[in-house]
Coordinates of C-alpha atoms in Angstrom, one line a residue:
Chain L
X6 CA -10.4 15.3 -34.4
X7 CA -14.2 13.6 -34.5
X8 CA -16.0 14.5 -32.1
X9 CA -16.8 12.0 -29.5
X10 CA -20.6 10.0 -29.5
X11 CA -23.6 10.5 -27.3
X12 CA -23.2 6.6 -27.1
X13 CA -19.9 6.6 -25.9
X14 CA -20.5 9.3 -23.6
X15 CA -23.3 6.5 -22.0
X16 CA -21.2 3.9 -21.7
X17 CA -18.1 6.6 -19.9
X18 CA -21.4 7.4 -17.7
X19 CA -22.2 4.1 -16.9
X20 CA -19.1 2.1 -15.7
X21 CA -18.7 5.7 -13.8
X22 CA -22.2 4.5 -12.2
X23 CA -21.2 0.9 -11.4
X24 CA -17.6 1.7 -9.5
X25 CA -19.4 4.9 -7.7
X26 CA -21.8 1.5 -6.5
X27 CA -19.1 -0.9 -5.9
X28 CA -17.0 1.0 -4.5
X29 CA -20.2 2.7 -2.4
X30 CA -20.3 -1.8 -1.1
X31 CA -16.7 -2.2 -1.3
X32 CA -16.3 0.2 1.1
X33 CA -18.9 -0.4 4.1
X34 CA -19.1 -0.5 7.5
X35 CA -19.6 -4.5 7.6
X36 CA -16.0 -6.2 8.5
X37 CA -14.5 -9.6 5.7
X38 CA -12.7 -12.4 7.2
X39 CA -10.2 -11.3 9.2
X40 CA -10.3 -7.6 10.3
X41 CA -11.1 -7.3 13.4
X42 CA -12.8 -4.0 13.2
X43 CA -13.7 -0.6 10.7
X44 CA -13.0 2.4 12.6
X45 CA -16.2 4.8 10.9
X46 CA -14.2 8.0 11.2
X47 CA -11.1 6.5 9.1
X48 CA -13.9 4.8 6.6
X49 CA -15.8 7.8 6.7
X50 CA -12.6 9.2 5.4
X51 CA -11.8 6.6 2.5
X52 CA -14.9 7.6 1.3
X53 CA -14.7 10.9 1.1
X54 CA -11.5 9.8 -0.3
X55 CA -13.6 7.9 -3.4
X56 CA -16.6 8.5 -3.1
X57 CA -15.7 11.8 -5.6
X58 CA -17.5 11.3 -8.6
X59 CA -14.0 11.8 -10.5
X60 CA -15.5 9.9 -14.5
X61 CA -13.5 6.8 -13.5
X62 CA -11.5 7.1 -16.7
X63 CA -9.1 4.7 -15.1
X64 CA -11.6 2.0 -14.5
X65 CA -13.1 2.6 -18.1
X66 CA -10.3 1.9 -19.8
X67 CA -9.9 -1.5 -17.8
X68 CA -12.6 -2.4 -18.5
X69 CA -12.5 -1.2 -21.8
X70 CA -9.2 -3.7 -22.5
X71 CA -11.4 -6.5 -21.3
X72 CA -13.8 -6.4 -23.5
X73 CA -11.2 -6.4 -26.2
X74 CA -10.3 -10.1 -25.4
X75 CA -14.5 -11.0 -23.9
X76 CA -12.2 -11.3 -20.8
X77 CA -14.5 -11.5 -17.3
X78 CA -16.7 -8.1 -17.2
X79 CA -17.3 -8.7 -13.0
X80 CA -13.6 -9.0 -12.5
X81 CA -12.8 -6.2 -14.7
X82 CA -15.4 -3.5 -12.4
X83 CA -13.8 -5.3 -9.2
X84 CA -10.1 -4.1 -10.1
X85 CA -11.6 -1.6 -12.1
X86 CA -12.6 -0.5 -8.2
X87 CA -9.3 -1.6 -7.2
X88 CA -7.5 1.2 -9.4
X89 CA -9.8 3.6 -8.3
X90 CA -8.8 3.3 -5.0
X91 CA -5.2 2.6 -5.7
X92 CA -6.1 6.5 -8.1
X93 CA -8.2 8.5 -4.9
X94 CA -5.7 7.1 -2.1
X95 CA -2.4 9.6 -4.1
X96 CA -4.7 11.8 -4.8
X97 CA -5.5 12.1 -0.7
X98 CA -1.4 12.5 0.0
X99 CA -0.4 14.6 -3.6
X100 CA -3.0 17.1 -1.2
X101 CA -1.8 17.0 1.7
X102 CA -0.2 20.6 3.2
X103 CA 3.2 18.9 3.1
X104 CA 2.7 17.5 -0.7
X105 CA 0.5 20.1 -2.8
X106 CA -1.1 21.8 -0.2
X107 CA -4.5 21.9 -1.3
X108 CA -7.8 22.7 -0.1
X109 CA -9.7 21.2 -2.7
X110 CA -10.2 19.0 -5.5
X111 CA -13.6 18.3 -7.4
X112 CA -15.3 21.7 -5.2
X113 CA -15.2 19.5 -2.3
X114 CA -13.0 19.9 0.1
X115 CA -10.3 17.3 0.3
X116 CA -9.5 14.9 2.7
X117 CA -7.7 16.9 5.0
X118 CA -9.5 19.8 5.3
X119 CA -12.1 17.6 5.7
X120 CA -10.7 15.5 8.3
X121 CA -6.8 16.1 9.8
X122 CA -4.4 15.5 8.6
X123 CA -3.1 12.4 10.0
X124 CA -6.1 11.1 9.4
X125 CA -6.3 11.8 6.0
X126 CA -2.8 9.8 5.8
X127 CA -4.5 6.7 6.5
X128 CA -7.0 7.1 4.8
X129 CA -4.2 7.5 2.0
X130 CA -2.5 3.8 3.5
X131 CA -5.4 2.5 4.2
X132 CA -6.8 3.5 0.4
X133 CA -3.5 1.7 -1.0
X134 CA -3.8 -1.1 0.8
X135 CA -6.9 -2.2 0.1
X136 CA -6.3 -2.3 -3.8
X137 CA -4.7 -5.1 -3.3
X138 CA -7.5 -6.5 -0.6
X139 CA -9.5 -6.3 -3.2
X140 CA -7.5 -7.5 -7.2
X141 CA -6.6 -10.8 -4.3
X142 CA -9.7 -11.8 -2.4
X143 CA -12.4 -14.2 -3.8
X144 CA -15.2 -11.7 -5.5
X145 CA -12.4 -11.6 -7.3
X146 CA -13.7 -14.2 -9.8
X147 CA -10.1 -14.7 -11.6
X148 CA -7.5 -17.8 -11.5
X149 CA -5.0 -17.6 -8.9
X150 CA -2.7 -16.8 -12.2
X151 CA -4.2 -13.9 -13.6
X152 CA -4.8 -12.2 -9.3
X153 CA -1.7 -12.6 -8.8
X154 CA 0.0 -10.8 -11.9
X155 CA -2.3 -8.0 -11.1
X156 CA -1.2 -7.7 -8.1
X157 CA 2.5 -7.6 -9.6
X158 CA 1.9 -5.0 -12.1
X159 CA -0.1 -2.7 -10.2
X160 CA 2.1 -2.1 -7.8
X161 CA 4.9 -2.0 -10.0
X162 CA 3.1 0.7 -11.5
X163 CA 2.1 2.0 -7.9
X164 CA 5.3 2.3 -5.9
X165 CA 8.7 3.7 -6.7
X166 CA 9.5 2.8 -10.3
X167 CA 6.4 3.7 -10.5
X168 CA 3.9 6.8 -9.4
X169 CA 5.7 8.0 -5.9
X170 CA 8.2 7.7 -7.5
X171 CA 7.1 9.6 -10.4
X172 CA 6.0 12.3 -7.2
X173 CA 8.8 12.8 -5.5
X174 CA 10.2 13.8 -8.6
X175 CA 7.4 16.2 -8.9
X176 CA 8.6 17.3 -5.4
X177 CA 11.6 17.0 -6.6
X178 CA 11.5 20.0 -10.1
X179 CA 9.7 22.3 -8.2
X180 CA 13.3 23.1 -6.4
X181 CA 15.3 22.4 -9.7
X182 CA 13.8 23.0 -13.4
X183 CA 13.6 19.3 -15.2
X184 CA 14.5 19.5 -19.2
X185 CA 12.7 18.2 -21.4
X186 CA 13.9 14.2 -21.3
X187 CA 13.6 14.2 -17.5
X188 CA 9.6 15.9 -18.1
X189 CA 8.8 12.8 -20.2
X190 CA 10.7 10.4 -17.2
X191 CA 8.3 12.9 -14.4
X192 CA 4.9 12.3 -16.3
X193 CA 5.4 9.1 -17.9
X194 CA 6.0 7.8 -14.0
X195 CA 4.1 9.7 -11.4
X196 CA 0.5 9.3 -14.4
X197 CA 1.2 7.5 -17.2
X198 CA 2.4 4.2 -15.3
X199 CA -1.4 3.9 -13.6
X200 CA -2.7 4.6 -17.1
X201 CA -0.7 2.5 -19.1
X202 CA -1.8 -0.2 -16.1
X203 CA -5.6 0.2 -16.3
X204 CA -4.8 -1.2 -20.1
X205 CA -3.0 -3.8 -19.5
X206 CA -4.3 -4.9 -17.0
X207 CA -7.4 -6.3 -19.7
X208 CA -5.3 -8.7 -21.4
X209 CA -4.1 -9.8 -18.2
X210 CA -7.2 -10.2 -17.0
X211 CA -8.4 -12.1 -19.9
X212 CA -5.1 -14.0 -19.9
X213 CA -4.4 -12.5 -22.8
X214 CA -0.7 -14.0 -25.0
X215 CA 1.7 -12.0 -23.9
X216 CA 2.2 -10.2 -26.7
X217 CA -1.2 -8.6 -26.7
X218 CA -1.0 -8.1 -22.7
X219 CA 2.1 -5.9 -25.6
X220 CA -0.2 -3.8 -27.5
X221 CA -2.0 -3.3 -25.1
X222 CA 1.3 -1.9 -22.7
X223 CA 2.9 0.3 -25.5
X224 CA -1.4 1.9 -25.9
X225 CA -1.9 2.3 -22.3
X226 CA 1.4 4.6 -21.8
X227 CA 0.5 6.7 -25.5
X228 CA -2.9 7.1 -23.5
X229 CA -0.9 7.9 -21.0
X230 CA 1.3 11.2 -22.8
X231 CA -1.7 12.5 -24.8
X232 CA -3.8 12.4 -20.7
X233 CA -0.6 14.4 -19.5
X234 CA -0.8 16.0 -22.3
X235 CA -4.1 17.7 -22.9
X236 CA -4.2 18.3 -19.0
X237 CA -0.7 20.5 -19.2
X238 CA -2.9 22.2 -21.6
X239 CA -6.1 22.2 -19.5
X240 CA -4.1 23.7 -16.8
X241 CA -2.7 26.2 -18.7
X242 CA -5.8 27.1 -20.5
X243 CA -9.0 26.6 -18.1
X244 CA -9.9 28.6 -15.0
X245 CA -10.8 26.7 -11.3
X246 CA -14.1 26.4 -11.5
X247 CA -13.6 24.3 -14.5
X248 CA -11.8 22.5 -13.1
X249 CA -13.1 22.5 -9.8
X250 CA -9.6 23.3 -8.2
X251 CA -7.2 25.7 -7.8
X252 CA -5.9 27.0 -12.0
X253 CA -2.8 27.6 -13.4
X254 CA -0.9 26.3 -10.1
X255 CA 2.0 24.3 -12.0
X256 CA 2.9 26.7 -13.7
X257 CA 3.0 29.6 -10.3
X258 CA 4.5 26.1 -9.2
X259 CA 7.3 26.9 -11.1
X260 CA 7.4 22.6 -13.0
X261 CA 7.9 22.4 -16.1
X262 CA 5.7 20.6 -19.0
X263 CA 6.3 20.3 -22.1
X264 CA 3.4 21.9 -23.5
X265 CA 5.3 25.0 -21.4
X266 CA 8.6 24.0 -23.6
X267 CA 7.1 23.6 -27.0
X268 CA 4.3 25.6 -26.9
X269 CA 0.5 25.0 -28.0
X270 CA 0.5 24.3 -30.5
X271 CA 3.3 21.9 -31.1
X272 CA 0.7 20.5 -28.2
X273 CA -2.4 19.8 -29.9
X274 CA -0.2 18.5 -32.7
X275 CA 1.8 16.3 -30.3
X276 CA -2.2 14.8 -29.4
X277 CA -3.1 14.6 -32.7
X278 CA 0.1 12.7 -33.2
X279 CA -1.4 10.5 -30.5
X280 CA -4.5 9.6 -30.7
X281 CA -3.0 7.9 -34.9
X282 CA -0.5 5.9 -32.8
X283 CA -2.9 4.8 -30.3
X284 CA -5.4 3.5 -33.2
X285 CA -3.1 2.2 -35.5
X286 CA -1.6 -0.1 -32.7
X287 CA -5.6 -1.3 -31.8
X288 CA -7.5 -0.6 -34.5
X289 CA -6.1 -4.3 -35.7
X290 CA -8.4 -5.5 -33.1
X291 CA -11.1 -4.4 -36.3
X292 CA -14.7 -3.2 -34.8
X293 CA -14.0 -4.2 -31.4
X294 CA -11.5 -1.3 -30.8
X295 CA -14.0 1.4 -30.9
X296 CA -14.4 1.9 -27.6
X297 CA -11.0 2.1 -26.9
X298 CA -9.8 4.3 -30.0
X299 CA -12.7 6.6 -28.5
X300 CA -11.3 6.7 -25.8
X301 CA -8.3 8.2 -26.9
X302 CA -9.8 10.8 -28.5
X303 CA -11.2 11.9 -25.9
X304 CA -9.3 11.5 -23.5
X305 CA -6.6 13.7 -26.3
X306 CA -10.3 16.1 -26.1
X307 CA -11.6 16.8 -22.9
X308 CA -11.8 20.0 -21.5
X309 CA -12.2 19.4 -17.8
Chain G
X15 CA 10.1 -18.6 32.9
X16 CA 13.4 -20.1 32.1
X17 CA 16.3 -17.4 29.8
X18 CA 16.4 -17.4 27.0
X19 CA 19.1 -20.3 25.5
X20 CA 22.4 -19.0 23.5
X21 CA 21.4 -20.7 20.6
X22 CA 18.1 -18.8 20.4
X23 CA 19.9 -15.9 20.5
X24 CA 21.8 -16.4 17.8
X25 CA 18.9 -17.9 15.6
X26 CA 17.7 -14.7 16.4
X27 CA 20.8 -13.1 14.8
X28 CA 21.4 -14.7 12.0
X29 CA 17.5 -14.0 10.4
X30 CA 17.5 -10.5 11.2
X31 CA 21.1 -10.4 9.4
X32 CA 19.8 -11.9 6.3
X33 CA 16.8 -9.6 6.6
X34 CA 18.9 -6.9 6.9
X35 CA 21.1 -8.6 3.4
X36 CA 17.7 -9.4 1.7
X37 CA 15.8 -5.7 2.2
X38 CA 19.2 -4.1 1.2
X39 CA 19.7 -6.5 -2.8
X40 CA 15.7 -5.4 -2.8
X41 CA 16.1 -1.9 -1.8
X42 CA 18.7 -1.4 -4.3
X43 CA 19.6 1.0 -7.7
X44 CA 18.3 -1.0 -9.4
X45 CA 15.0 -1.0 -12.0
X46 CA 12.7 -4.3 -12.1
X47 CA 10.8 -5.2 -15.0
X48 CA 7.8 -2.9 -15.1
X49 CA 9.7 -0.1 -13.5
X50 CA 10.6 3.2 -14.6
X51 CA 13.2 4.6 -12.7
X52 CA 14.3 4.6 -8.6
X53 CA 14.3 8.1 -7.2
X54 CA 17.8 7.6 -5.8
X55 CA 16.6 10.5 -3.1
X56 CA 13.0 8.4 -2.0
X57 CA 14.9 4.4 -2.5
X58 CA 17.9 6.3 0.5
X59 CA 14.5 7.0 2.7
X60 CA 12.9 3.5 1.8
X61 CA 16.6 2.3 3.0
X62 CA 16.2 4.4 6.1
X63 CA 12.9 3.0 7.4
X64 CA 14.2 -0.5 6.4
X65 CA 17.6 -0.8 7.4
X66 CA 17.2 -0.1 10.4
X67 CA 19.0 -2.5 12.6
X68 CA 15.8 -3.7 14.2
X69 CA 15.7 -7.3 16.1
X70 CA 12.9 -8.6 13.4
X71 CA 10.7 -9.7 15.8
X72 CA 8.1 -10.5 12.6
X73 CA 10.6 -11.5 10.0
X74 CA 10.9 -14.1 12.7
X75 CA 8.4 -15.9 13.7
X76 CA 7.4 -15.8 9.4
X77 CA 10.3 -18.0 9.4
X78 CA 10.2 -20.7 12.5
X79 CA 7.1 -20.4 12.0
X80 CA 7.3 -22.3 8.5
X81 CA 10.2 -24.4 9.8
X82 CA 7.2 -25.4 12.4
X83 CA 5.9 -27.8 8.8
X84 CA 8.8 -27.7 6.7
X85 CA 7.4 -25.1 4.5
X86 CA 10.0 -23.0 2.0
X87 CA 12.3 -21.4 3.7
X88 CA 13.6 -19.1 1.3
X89 CA 10.7 -18.0 0.8
X90 CA 9.8 -17.5 4.1
X91 CA 12.7 -14.8 4.3
X92 CA 12.1 -12.9 1.2
X93 CA 7.9 -13.1 2.6
X94 CA 9.4 -11.8 6.1
X95 CA 11.7 -9.4 4.2
X96 CA 7.4 -7.8 2.5
X97 CA 6.7 -8.5 6.6
X98 CA 9.2 -5.8 7.0
X99 CA 8.7 -3.3 4.8
X100 CA 5.5 -3.0 5.2
X101 CA 5.6 -2.7 9.4
X102 CA 8.6 -0.2 8.1
X103 CA 5.9 2.5 6.7
X104 CA 4.1 1.7 9.4
X105 CA 6.4 3.0 11.8
X106 CA 7.2 5.9 9.6
X107 CA 4.2 7.6 9.0
X108 CA 3.5 7.0 12.5
X109 CA 6.6 9.5 13.2
X110 CA 5.2 12.2 11.4
X111 CA 4.1 15.1 13.1
X112 CA 0.5 15.1 12.2
X113 CA 0.9 11.3 13.8
X114 CA 2.9 10.9 17.1
X115 CA 5.9 13.3 16.4
X116 CA 8.7 11.5 16.8
X117 CA 12.2 12.8 15.7
X118 CA 13.9 9.7 17.1
X119 CA 14.3 6.0 15.7
X120 CA 17.0 3.2 17.0
X121 CA 18.4 6.5 18.2
X122 CA 18.5 7.7 15.0
X123 CA 16.6 10.7 13.5
X124 CA 13.3 9.9 11.9
X125 CA 12.8 9.3 8.2
X126 CA 11.6 13.1 7.7
X127 CA 13.9 14.4 9.9
X128 CA 16.9 12.9 8.3
X129 CA 15.2 14.0 4.6
X130 CA 11.7 15.7 4.7
X131 CA 7.6 15.1 5.4
X132 CA 6.9 14.9 1.7
X133 CA 9.4 11.7 1.3
X134 CA 8.8 10.6 4.7
X135 CA 5.2 9.7 3.1
X136 CA 6.2 8.8 0.0
X137 CA 9.1 6.7 0.8
X138 CA 5.6 5.2 3.0
X139 CA 3.7 5.0 0.8
X140 CA 6.5 3.3 -1.3
X141 CA 7.5 1.2 0.9
X142 CA 3.6 -0.3 2.1
X143 CA 3.2 -1.2 -1.6
X144 CA 6.6 -3.4 -2.2
X145 CA 5.2 -5.1 -0.1
X146 CA 3.4 -6.8 -1.9
X147 CA 5.4 -6.0 -5.1
X148 CA 8.0 -8.7 -3.2
X149 CA 5.1 -11.6 -2.1
X150 CA 3.9 -11.5 -6.1
X151 CA 7.3 -11.1 -7.6
X152 CA 7.9 -15.0 -9.5
X153 CA 11.5 -14.7 -7.0
X154 CA 9.2 -15.6 -4.3
X155 CA 9.2 -19.3 -5.6
X156 CA 5.7 -20.6 -4.4
X157 CA 2.0 -21.7 -5.7
X158 CA 0.2 -18.5 -7.3
X159 CA -2.3 -20.2 -5.0
X160 CA 0.5 -19.6 -1.8
X161 CA 1.0 -16.7 -3.2
X162 CA -1.8 -14.9 -3.4
X163 CA -3.5 -15.8 -0.5
X164 CA -0.4 -14.2 1.3
X165 CA -1.6 -10.7 0.0
X166 CA -4.6 -11.0 0.8
X167 CA -3.8 -12.3 4.6
X168 CA -0.8 -9.1 4.9
X169 CA -3.7 -6.5 3.5
X170 CA -6.2 -7.7 6.1
X171 CA -3.7 -7.5 8.6
X172 CA -3.0 -4.0 7.1
X173 CA -5.3 -2.4 6.4
X174 CA -8.8 -0.6 7.7
X175 CA -9.7 -3.8 9.2
X176 CA -6.0 -4.5 10.8
X177 CA -2.4 -1.8 11.7
X178 CA -4.1 0.9 10.2
X179 CA -7.1 0.8 11.9
X180 CA -5.5 0.3 15.3
X181 CA -3.7 3.6 14.3
X182 CA -7.1 5.5 14.1
X183 CA -8.1 3.2 17.3
X184 CA -4.9 4.5 18.7
X185 CA -4.9 9.0 17.2
X186 CA -8.4 8.6 18.8
X187 CA -7.5 7.9 22.1
X188 CA -5.3 10.9 23.3
X189 CA -8.6 12.5 22.7
X190 CA -10.5 10.1 24.7
X191 CA -8.9 7.5 26.8
X192 CA -10.7 3.7 26.0
X193 CA -12.0 1.4 28.2
X194 CA -10.2 -1.7 28.9
X195 CA -12.3 -3.4 25.7
X196 CA -11.7 -0.9 23.6
X197 CA -7.8 -0.5 24.6
X198 CA -8.7 -4.2 23.5
X199 CA -9.8 -3.7 20.3
X200 CA -6.7 -0.7 19.8
X201 CA -4.5 -3.0 20.2
X202 CA -5.6 -6.2 18.8
X203 CA -5.4 -3.9 15.2
X204 CA -2.2 -1.8 15.5
X205 CA 0.4 -4.7 16.6
X206 CA -1.9 -7.9 16.4
X207 CA -3.2 -8.6 13.7
X208 CA 1.1 -7.7 11.7
X209 CA 2.0 -10.7 14.4
X210 CA -0.5 -12.8 13.8
X211 CA 0.4 -12.5 10.1
X212 CA 3.7 -13.0 10.4
X213 CA 2.9 -16.8 12.3
X214 CA -0.2 -17.5 9.9
X215 CA 2.5 -16.9 7.1
X216 CA 4.1 -20.0 7.7
X217 CA 1.0 -22.1 7.4
X218 CA 0.7 -19.9 4.6
X219 CA 3.8 -20.5 2.9
X220 CA 3.1 -24.7 4.0
X221 CA 0.1 -24.8 2.3
X222 CA -0.7 -26.5 5.5
X223 CA -4.3 -27.2 6.0
X224 CA -6.7 -25.6 7.4
X225 CA -7.0 -25.8 11.4
X226 CA -3.1 -26.1 11.5
X227 CA -3.3 -22.6 9.4
X228 CA -6.1 -21.6 11.9
X229 CA -3.9 -22.7 15.1
X230 CA -0.6 -20.6 14.4
X231 CA -3.1 -17.8 13.4
X232 CA -4.2 -18.1 17.1
X233 CA -0.9 -18.8 19.0
X234 CA 0.2 -15.1 15.9
X235 CA -2.9 -14.2 18.4
X236 CA -1.1 -14.5 21.4
X237 CA 1.8 -13.8 20.6
X238 CA 0.7 -9.8 20.0
X239 CA -1.0 -9.9 23.5
X240 CA 2.2 -10.7 24.9
X241 CA 4.5 -8.9 22.7
X242 CA 2.1 -5.1 23.9
X243 CA 2.0 -6.5 27.4
X244 CA 5.7 -6.2 27.3
X245 CA 6.0 -3.4 25.5
X246 CA 3.6 -1.4 27.3
X247 CA 6.2 -2.4 30.2
X248 CA 9.2 -1.2 29.5
X249 CA 7.4 2.2 28.3
X250 CA 6.2 2.2 31.6
X251 CA 10.1 1.3 33.3
X252 CA 12.4 2.1 31.3
X253 CA 14.3 4.6 30.4
X254 CA 15.1 6.7 26.3
X255 CA 18.9 5.9 26.8
X256 CA 17.2 1.9 26.6
X257 CA 14.6 2.0 24.3
X258 CA 16.7 4.0 21.6
X259 CA 13.2 6.3 21.2
X260 CA 11.0 8.8 23.8
X261 CA 10.4 6.5 27.1
X262 CA 6.8 7.3 29.7
X263 CA 5.8 8.9 26.3
X264 CA 2.1 7.1 26.7
X265 CA 1.7 7.7 30.2
X266 CA 2.5 11.4 29.3
X267 CA 0.4 10.7 26.3
X268 CA -2.6 9.7 28.8
X269 CA -3.0 6.5 26.6
X270 CA -4.4 4.1 28.8
X271 CA -2.6 0.8 28.2
X272 CA -3.5 -2.8 30.2
X273 CA -1.0 -2.3 32.5
X274 CA -1.5 1.6 33.6
X275 CA -5.3 0.4 34.0
X276 CA -4.9 -3.8 35.9
X277 CA -1.7 -2.9 37.2
X278 CA 2.0 -3.8 37.3
X279 CA 1.5 -7.0 39.1
X280 CA -1.6 -8.1 36.8
X281 CA 0.7 -7.7 33.8
X282 CA 3.5 -10.0 34.3
X283 CA 0.9 -13.0 36.2
X284 CA -0.9 -12.7 32.6
X285 CA 2.1 -12.7 30.2
X286 CA 3.2 -15.8 32.3
X287 CA -0.3 -17.0 31.3
X288 CA 0.5 -15.9 27.9
X289 CA 3.3 -17.8 27.5
X290 CA 1.9 -20.8 29.0
X291 CA -1.6 -20.4 26.4
X292 CA 0.9 -20.4 23.8
X293 CA 3.0 -23.0 24.4
X294 CA -0.2 -25.4 24.8
X295 CA -1.6 -24.3 21.9
X296 CA 2.1 -25.2 19.7
X297 CA 3.1 -27.9 22.4
X298 CA 1.7 -30.7 20.2
X299 CA 4.3 -30.3 17.4
X300 CA 6.8 -30.9 19.7
X301 CA 10.7 -30.8 18.6
X302 CA 9.8 -28.8 16.3
X303 CA 8.2 -26.1 18.3
X304 CA 10.8 -25.5 20.7
X305 CA 12.0 -22.1 18.7
X306 CA 8.6 -21.1 18.5
X307 CA 7.7 -21.0 22.1
X308 CA 11.6 -19.5 23.5
X309 CA 10.7 -17.0 20.5
X310 CA 6.9 -16.5 23.0
X311 CA 9.0 -16.2 26.7
X312 CA 11.7 -13.9 24.1
X313 CA 8.4 -11.4 23.5
X314 CA 7.6 -11.4 26.7
X315 CA 10.9 -11.2 29.2
X316 CA 12.4 -8.8 26.9
X317 CA 14.0 -5.4 28.3
X318 CA 14.1 -3.3 25.2

């Protein structure tokens, strides 16, 4: 696998900084039409959870998959921020004492540590709700059809049939280790569904034909598998300082991963295979697909 | 105030039973397109939280406000179920140990007691997410415009600027009792926003002109104030057996209510005034408004 080029890294940083700036605006204290008030402490907790200087991989995939079809870049950035609100909610709730009980996230206290448990629950609820607000708002200058399809696809990716269901399976896995099929199912729901949405959303925003949407969806599925495999490898090999969170935690909890089950060598070969599959899926788009292909490599090779 | 007529009661029961039946279908184990799997235990917890034999006042208001304009009754029932998913999520999360710490709801164990805390958090998250799914789904046979406006109005009513923000203010009120303006703000957000949405949604579903939508919105605000005042009176005067939950809890926590601040006599006169205001707002619709006016009386006079 070739190393990622500087221009890719800078593109990633540029999108991350645009996301950070727009999220900051979206989570400011001014009320939108129909809102009654934005209680300051709850808003601060939402900002703590969402404005965390992350790499913003999901919005990046969303923005670049929109660019693939020449879709509305401003709308893609807004939908990317909605997706990041939703992703942030999942982290805030996953960190709660009743869930994964984590005190640190990216080297900072988690929301329930910095505030309190009730506020963390409500901040997560509000970020989740706000994700749908941001997509549906008229400022997301897309057709009604595109916005309603984004709402539906995001709800399906995030709910019981996707991410939240995956977290439920993950909690169950602590009591009874799943077999290989169980791990694949869990991961496709918990991590895969949102990454798949990120890629599919570009086709929805651009109102691309159904077969293009399906292709981006499959690309997103492959990206999701690569992301999770790289994550599991990192969890095995990193220390807390590199990761910014407790390392080796999955192994300590006895959670099965494909890496634990099939070994590091298999995982590295599988990552190569997944990157090749991703390339073959969007290779037909030619030059326009280069950034997304680099994103696939970046996700497979990332060291933190 | 005249007593509610039997035909009103039977209409209320009919809608409640239609809501219960459709919610049961919506929360069945079959996957929808785009869903990967529905983990059974999480689904059971969602059903426990949502299929609770409640009066379904919110869907009733939504269905009847749609009927006022002759809008699509089937779509109204689906949107009513979405609203009830959202209302149920708020109850599941409010009952959590970190929030109101309630073990009983309608005489049954709350979700975190019947299952566990993590499952209750995820069941609430999934019900919230599903509310937007149900509205956005093509089965809600409305125009894209109507569906996107429903998503937006519901998100604004439910998020930081509405219900979730109101719950944050409610938690803060336990530490420092709010003044009258603070209580009014808290209640308009925590309880009022969803009831307002229920009434406004009828105009959105029916694609009624902006001034009709505004009128229903104001009707919903009045209904919201009456609902909360009746609730506070009930909390003061009922016992747990009538209420199906711990009674006098708000008073015990020192939470301010308008009843505590201004007295029972004032509250009863204010309820009469609110019902009259509700009548004057939708009286112009004539006979078609009768059920909604009876609903206002029912909400103001309810004994449980």
